[in-house]
PDB file of C-alpha atoms in Angstrom:
ATOM      1  CA  UNK A  51    -204.320  -0.921 -27.592  1.00 46.00           C
ATOM      2  CA  UNK A  52    -202.712   2.479 -27.559  1.00 44.00           C
ATOM      3  CA  UNK A  53    -205.655   3.463 -25.430  1.00 44.00           C
ATOM      4  CA  UNK A  54    -205.416   0.800 -22.847  1.00 42.00           C
ATOM      5  CA  UNK A  55    -201.421   1.445 -22.690  1.00 39.00           C
ATOM      6  CA  UNK A  56    -202.141   5.068 -21.749  1.00 43.00           C
ATOM      7  CA  UNK A  57    -204.944   4.081 -19.439  1.00 39.00           C
ATOM      8  CA  UNK A  58    -202.381   1.409 -17.523  1.00 40.00           C
ATOM      9  CA  UNK A  59    -199.728   3.930 -17.544  1.00 41.00           C
ATOM     10  CA  UNK A  60    -202.154   6.541 -15.782  1.00 41.00           C
ATOM     11  CA  UNK A  61    -203.254   3.878 -13.318  1.00 36.00           C
ATOM     12  CA  UNK A  62    -199.704   3.056 -12.532  1.00 39.00           C
ATOM     13  CA  UNK A  63    -198.692   6.655 -12.313  1.00 40.00           C
ATOM     14  CA  UNK A  64    -201.428   7.014  -9.723  1.00 37.00           C
ATOM     15  CA  UNK A  65    -200.684   4.260  -7.704  1.00 36.00           C
ATOM     16  CA  UNK A  66    -197.015   5.187  -7.509  1.00 40.00           C
ATOM     17  CA  UNK A  67    -198.210   8.870  -6.361  1.00 41.00           C
ATOM     18  CA  UNK A  68    -200.384   7.245  -3.517  1.00 39.00           C
ATOM     19  CA  UNK A  69    -197.536   5.193  -2.663  1.00 37.00           C
ATOM     20  CA  UNK A  70    -195.019   8.319  -2.654  1.00 37.00           C
ATOM     21  CA  UNK A  71    -197.610  10.640  -0.911  1.00 38.00           C
ATOM     22  CA  UNK A  72    -199.296   8.141   1.489  1.00 40.00           C
ATOM     23  CA  UNK A  73    -196.781   9.068   4.483  1.00 41.00           C
ATOM     24  CA  UNK A  74    -197.680  12.824   3.756  1.00 37.00           C
ATOM     25  CA  UNK A  75    -201.521  11.941   3.845  1.00 39.00           C
ATOM     26  CA  UNK A  76    -201.108   9.826   6.729  1.00 39.00           C
ATOM     27  CA  UNK A  77    -199.032  12.281   8.760  1.00 42.00           C
ATOM     28  CA  UNK A  78    -201.462  15.236   8.004  1.00 45.00           C
ATOM     29  CA  UNK A  79    -204.416  13.011   8.994  1.00 36.00           C
ATOM     30  CA  UNK A  80    -202.543  12.025  12.281  1.00 39.00           C
ATOM     31  CA  UNK A  81    -201.789  15.389  12.888  1.00 45.00           C
ATOM     32  CA  UNK A  82    -205.351  16.451  12.517  1.00 43.00           C
ATOM     33  CA  UNK A  83    -206.778  13.729  14.541  1.00 41.00           C
ATOM     34  CA  UNK A  84    -204.311  14.504  17.198  1.00 44.00           C
ATOM     35  CA  UNK A  85    -205.397  18.233  17.069  1.00 46.00           C
ATOM     36  CA  UNK A  86    -208.928  17.300  17.216  1.00 46.00           C
ATOM     37  CA  UNK A  87    -208.445  14.861  20.197  1.00 46.00           C
ATOM     38  CA  UNK A  88    -206.402  17.785  21.951  1.00 45.00           C
ATOM     39  CA  UNK A  89    -209.389  19.968  21.566  1.00 46.00           C
ATOM     40  CA  UNK A  90    -211.517  17.682  23.195  1.00 48.00           C
ATOM     41  CA  UNK A  91    -209.269  17.025  26.132  1.00 48.00           C
ATOM     42  CA  UNK A  92    -210.788  18.336  29.356  1.00 50.00           C
ATOM     43  CA  UNK A  93    -208.193  21.079  30.835  1.00 47.00           C
ATOM     44  CA  UNK A  94    -206.556  19.899  33.900  1.00 49.00           C
ATOM     45  CA  UNK A  95    -208.136  21.764  36.945  1.00 57.00           C
ATOM     46  CA  UNK A  96    -204.687  22.658  38.688  1.00 60.00           C
ATOM     47  CA  UNK A  97    -206.352  24.793  41.305  1.00 58.00           C
ATOM     48  CA  UNK A  98    -208.547  21.691  42.127  1.00 60.00           C
ATOM     49  CA  UNK A  99    -205.918  19.434  42.354  1.00 61.00           C
ATOM     50  CA  UNK A 100    -203.898  21.673  44.662  1.00 59.00           C
ATOM     51  CA  UNK A 101    -207.071  22.180  46.854  1.00 63.00           C
ATOM     52  CA  UNK A 102    -207.725  18.387  47.001  1.00 67.00           C
ATOM     53  CA  UNK A 103    -204.048  17.973  48.391  1.00 69.00           C
ATOM     54  CA  UNK A 104    -204.466  20.652  50.826  1.00 67.00           C
ATOM     55  CA  UNK A 105    -207.732  19.497  52.119  1.00 72.00           C
ATOM     56  CA  UNK A 106    -206.050  15.802  52.654  1.00 66.00           C
ATOM     57  CA  UNK A 107    -203.384  17.203  54.238  1.00 66.00           C
ATOM     58  CA  UNK A 108    -205.809  19.333  56.748  1.00 68.00           C
ATOM     59  CA  UNK A 109    -207.804  16.191  57.339  1.00 72.00           C
ATOM     60  CA  UNK A 110    -204.958  14.083  58.061  1.00 75.00           C
ATOM     61  CA  UNK A 111    -202.814  16.266  59.781  1.00 70.00           C
ATOM     62  CA  UNK A 112    -202.539  14.539  63.047  1.00 72.00           C
ATOM     63  CA  UNK A 113    -201.724  11.216  61.141  1.00 74.00           C
ATOM     64  CA  UNK A 114    -199.217  12.540  58.929  1.00 60.00           C
ATOM     65  CA  UNK A 115    -197.605  14.311  61.827  1.00 67.00           C
ATOM     66  CA  UNK A 116    -197.329  10.948  63.651  1.00 76.00           C
ATOM     67  CA  UNK A 117    -195.794   9.268  60.844  1.00 77.00           C
ATOM     68  CA  UNK A 118    -193.269  11.862  60.445  1.00 72.00           C
ATOM     69  CA  UNK A 119    -192.285  12.144  64.012  1.00 71.00           C
ATOM     70  CA  UNK A 120    -192.011   8.307  64.158  1.00 77.00           C
ATOM     71  CA  UNK A 121    -189.559   8.561  61.088  1.00 81.00           C
ATOM     72  CA  UNK A 122    -187.556  11.155  62.916  1.00 71.00           C
ATOM     73  CA  UNK A 123    -187.589   9.361  65.936  1.00 65.00           C
ATOM     74  CA  UNK A 124    -186.343   6.014  64.366  1.00 73.00           C
ATOM     75  CA  UNK A 125    -183.488   7.950  62.585  1.00 72.00           C
ATOM     76  CA  UNK A 126    -182.702   9.483  65.999  1.00 68.00           C
ATOM     77  CA  UNK A 127    -182.526   6.341  67.633  1.00 64.00           C
ATOM     78  CA  UNK A 128    -180.500   4.601  65.006  1.00 56.00           C
ATOM     79  CA  UNK A 129    -177.781   7.399  65.095  1.00 58.00           C
ATOM     80  CA  UNK A 130    -177.672   7.228  68.844  1.00 63.00           C
ATOM     81  CA  UNK A 131    -177.345   3.511  68.801  1.00 46.00           C
ATOM     82  CA  UNK A 132    -174.635   3.710  66.097  1.00 59.00           C
ATOM     83  CA  UNK A 133    -172.797   6.552  67.972  1.00 57.00           C
ATOM     84  CA  UNK A 134    -172.930   5.639  71.312  1.00 49.00           C
ATOM     85  CA  UNK A 135    -173.465   1.913  71.478  1.00 55.00           C
ATOM     86  CA  UNK A 136    -171.965   0.225  68.337  1.00 58.00           C
ATOM     87  CA  UNK A 137    -168.807   2.575  67.888  1.00 72.00           C
ATOM     88  CA  UNK A 138    -167.500   2.032  71.703  1.00 70.00           C
ATOM     89  CA  UNK A 139    -168.444  -1.661  71.283  1.00 74.00           C
ATOM     90  CA  UNK A 140    -166.335  -1.947  68.006  1.00 80.00           C
ATOM     91  CA  UNK A 141    -163.427  -0.213  69.847  1.00 84.00           C
ATOM     92  CA  UNK A 142    -163.581  -2.582  72.626  1.00 85.00           C
ATOM     93  CA  UNK A 143    -163.771  -5.653  70.059  1.00 80.00           C
ATOM     94  CA  UNK A 144    -160.707  -4.367  68.347  1.00 87.00           C
ATOM     95  CA  UNK A 145    -158.606  -4.081  71.589  1.00 87.00           C
ATOM     96  CA  UNK A 146    -159.573  -7.621  72.336  1.00 89.00           C
ATOM     97  CA  UNK A 147    -158.807  -8.980  68.821  1.00 92.00           C
ATOM     98  CA  UNK A 148    -155.237  -7.566  68.883  1.00 92.00           C
ATOM     99  CA  UNK A 149    -153.736 -10.573  70.526  1.00 93.00           C
ATOM    100  CA  UNK A 150    -155.932 -13.176  68.496  1.00 95.00           C
ATOM    101  CA  UNK A 151    -154.535 -11.276  65.160  1.00 96.00           C
ATOM    102  CA  UNK A 152    -150.940 -11.763  66.472  1.00 96.00           C
ATOM    103  CA  UNK A 153    -151.648 -15.580  66.823  1.00 96.00           C
ATOM    104  CA  UNK A 154    -153.247 -15.640  63.522  1.00 97.00           C
ATOM    105  CA  UNK A 155    -150.195 -13.886  62.150  1.00 97.00           C
ATOM    106  CA  UNK A 156    -148.108 -16.689  63.642  1.00 97.00           C
ATOM    107  CA  UNK A 157    -150.191 -19.569  62.273  1.00 96.00           C
ATOM    108  CA  UNK A 158    -151.430 -20.307  65.573  1.00 97.00           C
ATOM    109  CA  UNK A 159    -154.922 -20.785  64.372  1.00 98.00           C
ATOM    110  CA  UNK A 160    -156.583 -22.903  67.156  1.00 97.00           C
ATOM    111  CA  UNK A 161    -155.331 -20.064  69.883  1.00 97.00           C
ATOM    112  CA  UNK A 162    -156.476 -17.405  67.200  1.00 97.00           C
ATOM    113  CA  UNK A 163    -159.978 -19.148  67.326  1.00 98.00           C
ATOM    114  CA  UNK A 164    -160.208 -20.291  70.828  1.00 97.00           C
ATOM    115  CA  UNK A 165    -158.044 -17.670  72.686  1.00 95.00           C
ATOM    116  CA  UNK A 166    -155.522 -18.942  75.484  1.00 92.00           C
ATOM    117  CA  UNK A 167    -158.007 -19.090  78.146  1.00 85.00           C
ATOM    118  CA  UNK A 168    -156.173 -16.555  80.078  1.00 86.00           C
ATOM    119  CA  UNK A 169    -155.679 -12.876  78.825  1.00 84.00           C
ATOM    120  CA  UNK A 170    -156.602 -13.342  75.341  1.00 89.00           C
ATOM    121  CA  UNK A 171    -159.965 -13.894  73.534  1.00 93.00           C
ATOM    122  CA  UNK A 172    -160.401 -15.952  70.541  1.00 96.00           C
ATOM    123  CA  UNK A 173    -162.010 -14.884  67.309  1.00 97.00           C
ATOM    124  CA  UNK A 174    -164.977 -17.182  67.978  1.00 97.00           C
ATOM    125  CA  UNK A 175    -166.050 -15.233  71.490  1.00 96.00           C
ATOM    126  CA  UNK A 176    -165.456 -11.830  69.788  1.00 96.00           C
ATOM    127  CA  UNK A 177    -167.920 -12.745  66.860  1.00 97.00           C
ATOM    128  CA  UNK A 178    -170.417 -13.999  69.684  1.00 96.00           C
ATOM    129  CA  UNK A 179    -170.133 -10.985  71.948  1.00 93.00           C
ATOM    130  CA  UNK A 180    -169.662  -8.250  69.249  1.00 93.00           C
ATOM    131  CA  UNK A 181    -170.805  -9.759  65.977  1.00 82.00           C
ATOM    132  CA  UNK A 182    -173.023  -6.594  65.014  1.00 87.00           C
ATOM    133  CA  UNK A 183    -170.125  -4.029  65.363  1.00 91.00           C
ATOM    134  CA  UNK A 184    -167.353  -3.489  62.529  1.00 92.00           C
ATOM    135  CA  UNK A 185    -164.586  -5.175  64.477  1.00 92.00           C
ATOM    136  CA  UNK A 186    -166.652  -8.124  65.177  1.00 94.00           C
ATOM    137  CA  UNK A 187    -167.532  -8.573  61.491  1.00 95.00           C
ATOM    138  CA  UNK A 188    -163.762  -8.562  60.787  1.00 96.00           C
ATOM    139  CA  UNK A 189    -163.492 -11.113  63.176  1.00 97.00           C
ATOM    140  CA  UNK A 190    -165.554 -13.382  61.065  1.00 98.00           C
ATOM    141  CA  UNK A 191    -163.261 -13.293  58.328  1.00 98.00           C
ATOM    142  CA  UNK A 192    -160.300 -14.116  60.574  1.00 98.00           C
ATOM    143  CA  UNK A 193    -162.443 -16.983  62.055  1.00 98.00           C
ATOM    144  CA  UNK A 194    -163.380 -18.234  58.589  1.00 98.00           C
ATOM    145  CA  UNK A 195    -159.845 -18.437  57.496  1.00 98.00           C
ATOM    146  CA  UNK A 196    -158.658 -19.921  60.760  1.00 98.00           C
ATOM    147  CA  UNK A 197    -161.250 -22.577  60.390  1.00 99.00           C
ATOM    148  CA  UNK A 198    -160.160 -23.298  56.817  1.00 98.00           C
ATOM    149  CA  UNK A 199    -156.550 -23.583  57.891  1.00 98.00           C
ATOM    150  CA  UNK A 200    -157.463 -26.193  60.708  1.00 98.00           C
ATOM    151  CA  UNK A 201    -159.556 -28.181  58.232  1.00 98.00           C
ATOM    152  CA  UNK A 202    -163.079 -27.247  59.768  1.00 99.00           C
ATOM    153  CA  UNK A 203    -164.633 -26.527  56.195  1.00 99.00           C
ATOM    154  CA  UNK A 204    -168.206 -26.342  57.087  1.00 99.00           C
ATOM    155  CA  UNK A 205    -167.532 -23.883  59.979  1.00 98.00           C
ATOM    156  CA  UNK A 206    -165.214 -21.766  57.587  1.00 99.00           C
ATOM    157  CA  UNK A 207    -167.998 -21.654  55.059  1.00 99.00           C
ATOM    158  CA  UNK A 208    -170.526 -20.485  57.939  1.00 98.00           C
ATOM    159  CA  UNK A 209    -168.238 -17.824  59.295  1.00 98.00           C
ATOM    160  CA  UNK A 210    -167.403 -16.438  56.004  1.00 98.00           C
ATOM    161  CA  UNK A 211    -170.742 -16.285  54.696  1.00 98.00           C
ATOM    162  CA  UNK A 212    -171.862 -14.289  57.497  1.00 97.00           C
ATOM    163  CA  UNK A 213    -169.100 -11.948  56.847  1.00 97.00           C
ATOM    164  CA  UNK A 214    -169.949  -8.679  54.977  1.00 94.00           C
ATOM    165  CA  UNK A 215    -167.993  -5.705  53.620  1.00 91.00           C
ATOM    166  CA  UNK A 216    -167.843  -2.680  51.450  1.00 88.00           C
ATOM    167  CA  UNK A 217    -164.215  -3.393  50.546  1.00 89.00           C
ATOM    168  CA  UNK A 218    -164.664  -5.156  47.244  1.00 84.00           C
ATOM    169  CA  UNK A 219    -161.158  -6.783  47.708  1.00 90.00           C
ATOM    170  CA  UNK A 220    -162.192  -8.431  51.054  1.00 93.00           C
ATOM    171  CA  UNK A 221    -165.306  -9.385  49.603  1.00 93.00           C
ATOM    172  CA  UNK A 222    -163.425 -11.140  46.760  1.00 95.00           C
ATOM    173  CA  UNK A 223    -161.065 -12.836  48.983  1.00 96.00           C
ATOM    174  CA  UNK A 224    -164.025 -14.169  51.126  1.00 97.00           C
ATOM    175  CA  UNK A 225    -165.749 -15.633  47.760  1.00 98.00           C
ATOM    176  CA  UNK A 226    -162.576 -17.295  46.969  1.00 98.00           C
ATOM    177  CA  UNK A 227    -161.921 -18.600  50.627  1.00 98.00           C
ATOM    178  CA  UNK A 228    -165.386 -20.246  50.507  1.00 99.00           C
ATOM    179  CA  UNK A 229    -164.729 -21.785  47.181  1.00 98.00           C
ATOM    180  CA  UNK A 230    -161.566 -23.250  48.680  1.00 98.00           C
ATOM    181  CA  UNK A 231    -163.369 -24.943  51.590  1.00 99.00           C
ATOM    182  CA  UNK A 232    -166.076 -26.218  49.088  1.00 99.00           C
ATOM    183  CA  UNK A 233    -163.219 -27.607  47.064  1.00 98.00           C
ATOM    184  CA  UNK A 234    -161.587 -29.198  49.987  1.00 98.00           C
ATOM    185  CA  UNK A 235    -165.072 -31.022  50.830  1.00 98.00           C
ATOM    186  CA  UNK A 236    -165.084 -32.211  47.046  1.00 98.00           C
ATOM    187  CA  UNK A 237    -168.081 -29.904  46.254  1.00 98.00           C
ATOM    188  CA  UNK A 238    -166.405 -28.892  42.898  1.00 98.00           C
ATOM    189  CA  UNK A 239    -169.342 -27.329  41.322  1.00 98.00           C
ATOM    190  CA  UNK A 240    -170.063 -25.014  44.493  1.00 98.00           C
ATOM    191  CA  UNK A 241    -166.344 -24.169  44.460  1.00 98.00           C
ATOM    192  CA  UNK A 242    -166.505 -22.852  40.943  1.00 98.00           C
ATOM    193  CA  UNK A 243    -169.469 -20.882  41.580  1.00 98.00           C
ATOM    194  CA  UNK A 244    -167.578 -19.056  44.263  1.00 98.00           C
ATOM    195  CA  UNK A 245    -164.353 -18.747  42.506  1.00 98.00           C
ATOM    196  CA  UNK A 246    -166.272 -16.986  39.737  1.00 98.00           C
ATOM    197  CA  UNK A 247    -167.576 -14.507  42.002  1.00 97.00           C
ATOM    198  CA  UNK A 248    -164.426 -13.939  43.351  1.00 97.00           C
ATOM    199  CA  UNK A 249    -162.896 -13.304  40.024  1.00 97.00           C
ATOM    200  CA  UNK A 250    -165.714 -10.934  39.031  1.00 95.00           C
ATOM    201  CA  UNK A 251    -165.917  -9.146  42.330  1.00 89.00           C
ATOM    202  CA  UNK A 252    -163.375  -6.178  41.973  1.00 84.00           C
ATOM    203  CA  UNK A 253    -161.859  -7.503  38.805  1.00 92.00           C
ATOM    204  CA  UNK A 254    -158.274  -6.816  38.896  1.00 92.00           C
ATOM    205  CA  UNK A 255    -154.810  -8.204  37.695  1.00 91.00           C
ATOM    206  CA  UNK A 256    -153.747  -9.496  40.920  1.00 92.00           C
ATOM    207  CA  UNK A 257    -156.484 -11.550  42.472  1.00 94.00           C
ATOM    208  CA  UNK A 258    -159.008 -12.369  39.312  1.00 96.00           C
ATOM    209  CA  UNK A 259    -156.212 -14.284  37.446  1.00 97.00           C
ATOM    210  CA  UNK A 260    -155.703 -16.366  40.616  1.00 97.00           C
ATOM    211  CA  UNK A 261    -159.541 -17.256  40.825  1.00 98.00           C
ATOM    212  CA  UNK A 262    -159.797 -17.799  37.305  1.00 98.00           C
ATOM    213  CA  UNK A 263    -157.014 -20.239  37.278  1.00 98.00           C
ATOM    214  CA  UNK A 264    -158.812 -22.002  40.019  1.00 98.00           C
ATOM    215  CA  UNK A 265    -162.002 -22.009  37.993  1.00 98.00           C
ATOM    216  CA  UNK A 266    -160.081 -23.651  35.319  1.00 98.00           C
ATOM    217  CA  UNK A 267    -158.410 -26.340  37.704  1.00 98.00           C
ATOM    218  CA  UNK A 268    -161.893 -26.997  38.950  1.00 98.00           C
ATOM    219  CA  UNK A 269    -163.267 -27.643  35.512  1.00 98.00           C
ATOM    220  CA  UNK A 270    -160.278 -29.933  34.690  1.00 98.00           C
ATOM    221  CA  UNK A 271    -161.092 -31.870  37.700  1.00 96.00           C
ATOM    222  CA  UNK A 272    -164.553 -32.446  36.424  1.00 96.00           C
ATOM    223  CA  UNK A 273    -163.294 -33.297  33.099  1.00 96.00           C
ATOM    224  CA  UNK A 274    -164.954 -30.089  31.435  1.00 98.00           C
ATOM    225  CA  UNK A 275    -161.974 -29.169  29.487  1.00 97.00           C
ATOM    226  CA  UNK A 276    -163.698 -26.549  27.038  1.00 97.00           C
ATOM    227  CA  UNK A 277    -164.782 -24.857  30.049  1.00 98.00           C
ATOM    228  CA  UNK A 278    -161.334 -24.896  31.512  1.00 98.00           C
ATOM    229  CA  UNK A 279    -160.140 -23.566  28.443  1.00 98.00           C
ATOM    230  CA  UNK A 280    -162.395 -20.413  28.512  1.00 98.00           C
ATOM    231  CA  UNK A 281    -161.021 -19.675  31.859  1.00 98.00           C
ATOM    232  CA  UNK A 282    -157.505 -19.921  30.936  1.00 98.00           C
ATOM    233  CA  UNK A 283    -157.801 -17.939  27.945  1.00 97.00           C
ATOM    234  CA  UNK A 284    -159.713 -15.334  29.641  1.00 97.00           C
ATOM    235  CA  UNK A 285    -156.521 -15.002  31.925  1.00 98.00           C
ATOM    236  CA  UNK A 286    -154.453 -14.690  28.728  1.00 96.00           C
ATOM    237  CA  UNK A 287    -156.631 -12.158  27.215  1.00 96.00           C
ATOM    238  CA  UNK A 288    -157.966  -9.965  29.996  1.00 97.00           C
ATOM    239  CA  UNK A 289    -154.826 -10.233  32.279  1.00 96.00           C
ATOM    240  CA  UNK A 290    -151.848 -10.597  29.926  1.00 96.00           C
ATOM    241  CA  UNK A 291    -149.545  -8.657  32.716  1.00 95.00           C
ATOM    242  CA  UNK A 292    -150.562 -10.980  35.500  1.00 96.00           C
ATOM    243  CA  UNK A 293    -148.166 -13.569  37.012  1.00 95.00           C
ATOM    244  CA  UNK A 294    -150.635 -16.295  36.094  1.00 96.00           C
ATOM    245  CA  UNK A 295    -150.452 -15.114  32.233  1.00 97.00           C
ATOM    246  CA  UNK A 296    -146.815 -16.041  32.066  1.00 96.00           C
ATOM    247  CA  UNK A 297    -147.372 -19.489  32.392  1.00 96.00           C
ATOM    248  CA  UNK A 298    -150.779 -19.841  31.097  1.00 97.00           C
ATOM    249  CA  UNK A 299    -150.074 -21.301  27.803  1.00 97.00           C
ATOM    250  CA  UNK A 300    -149.172 -24.566  29.102  1.00 96.00           C
ATOM    251  CA  UNK A 301    -152.430 -24.951  30.841  1.00 98.00           C
ATOM    252  CA  UNK A 302    -154.260 -24.109  27.533  1.00 97.00           C
ATOM    253  CA  UNK A 303    -152.350 -26.548  25.664  1.00 97.00           C
ATOM    254  CA  UNK A 304    -152.983 -29.216  28.355  1.00 97.00           C
ATOM    255  CA  UNK A 305    -156.743 -28.891  27.683  1.00 97.00           C
ATOM    256  CA  UNK A 306    -156.693 -28.774  24.019  1.00 95.00           C
ATOM    257  CA  UNK A 307    -156.305 -25.214  23.241  1.00 93.00           C
ATOM    258  CA  UNK A 308    -153.713 -23.670  20.836  1.00 91.00           C
ATOM    259  CA  UNK A 309    -151.117 -20.947  21.471  1.00 88.00           C
ATOM    260  CA  UNK A 310    -150.335 -18.269  19.092  1.00 77.00           C
TER     261      UNK A 310
END
């Protein structure tokens, strides 16, 4: 009995020893294996690689020169086209757009769209003639708003979707206006999609809460109170100093939320 106990104890100790030192043995085995493998790895022929590259360039010099020359030529054409064609055209469009902007500021949207037929071009003709210029692009924005304000919602969406800007604030406003146009058409799901884009683009305490509130109202229109609640609570949490946040509690309560 004592002998068996001693034997079992020795076996247990041996097992424990193997478990404890297994990582050590494994690490050493891995190290030796990697060492042997690295010895067997062929040494890269650096000189040979450079030689092949040099040979390739030599054999394909003409083709490579044509490619490089083509890239340089295209870059030069683009620069010249932008500098000597687009910029003057953009200035010309800006000069023509001035009076249309004045009509726009006075809420004379039909005149802003079509011009007066005499000395003022409307946004629509500026977009058609100068659409590729910076001023023509801005005219698309004005045109989209003008169409929206005159109830031409499909045309508004088309104009605003063709507008692009690196200015995140203008991009945000454009998304929101497209949402308004869809909402006027009764396309609530599409409106929500664009309101969310508007709230996310250049997130700030001025425009983001406005569009989040529109998201909430649109969800209420669809009867989705839980989703509306999320939008209202986001205003309260993320933009507590905004104008919308001062009155958001009543909207939260209206859709079943609680106010602390």
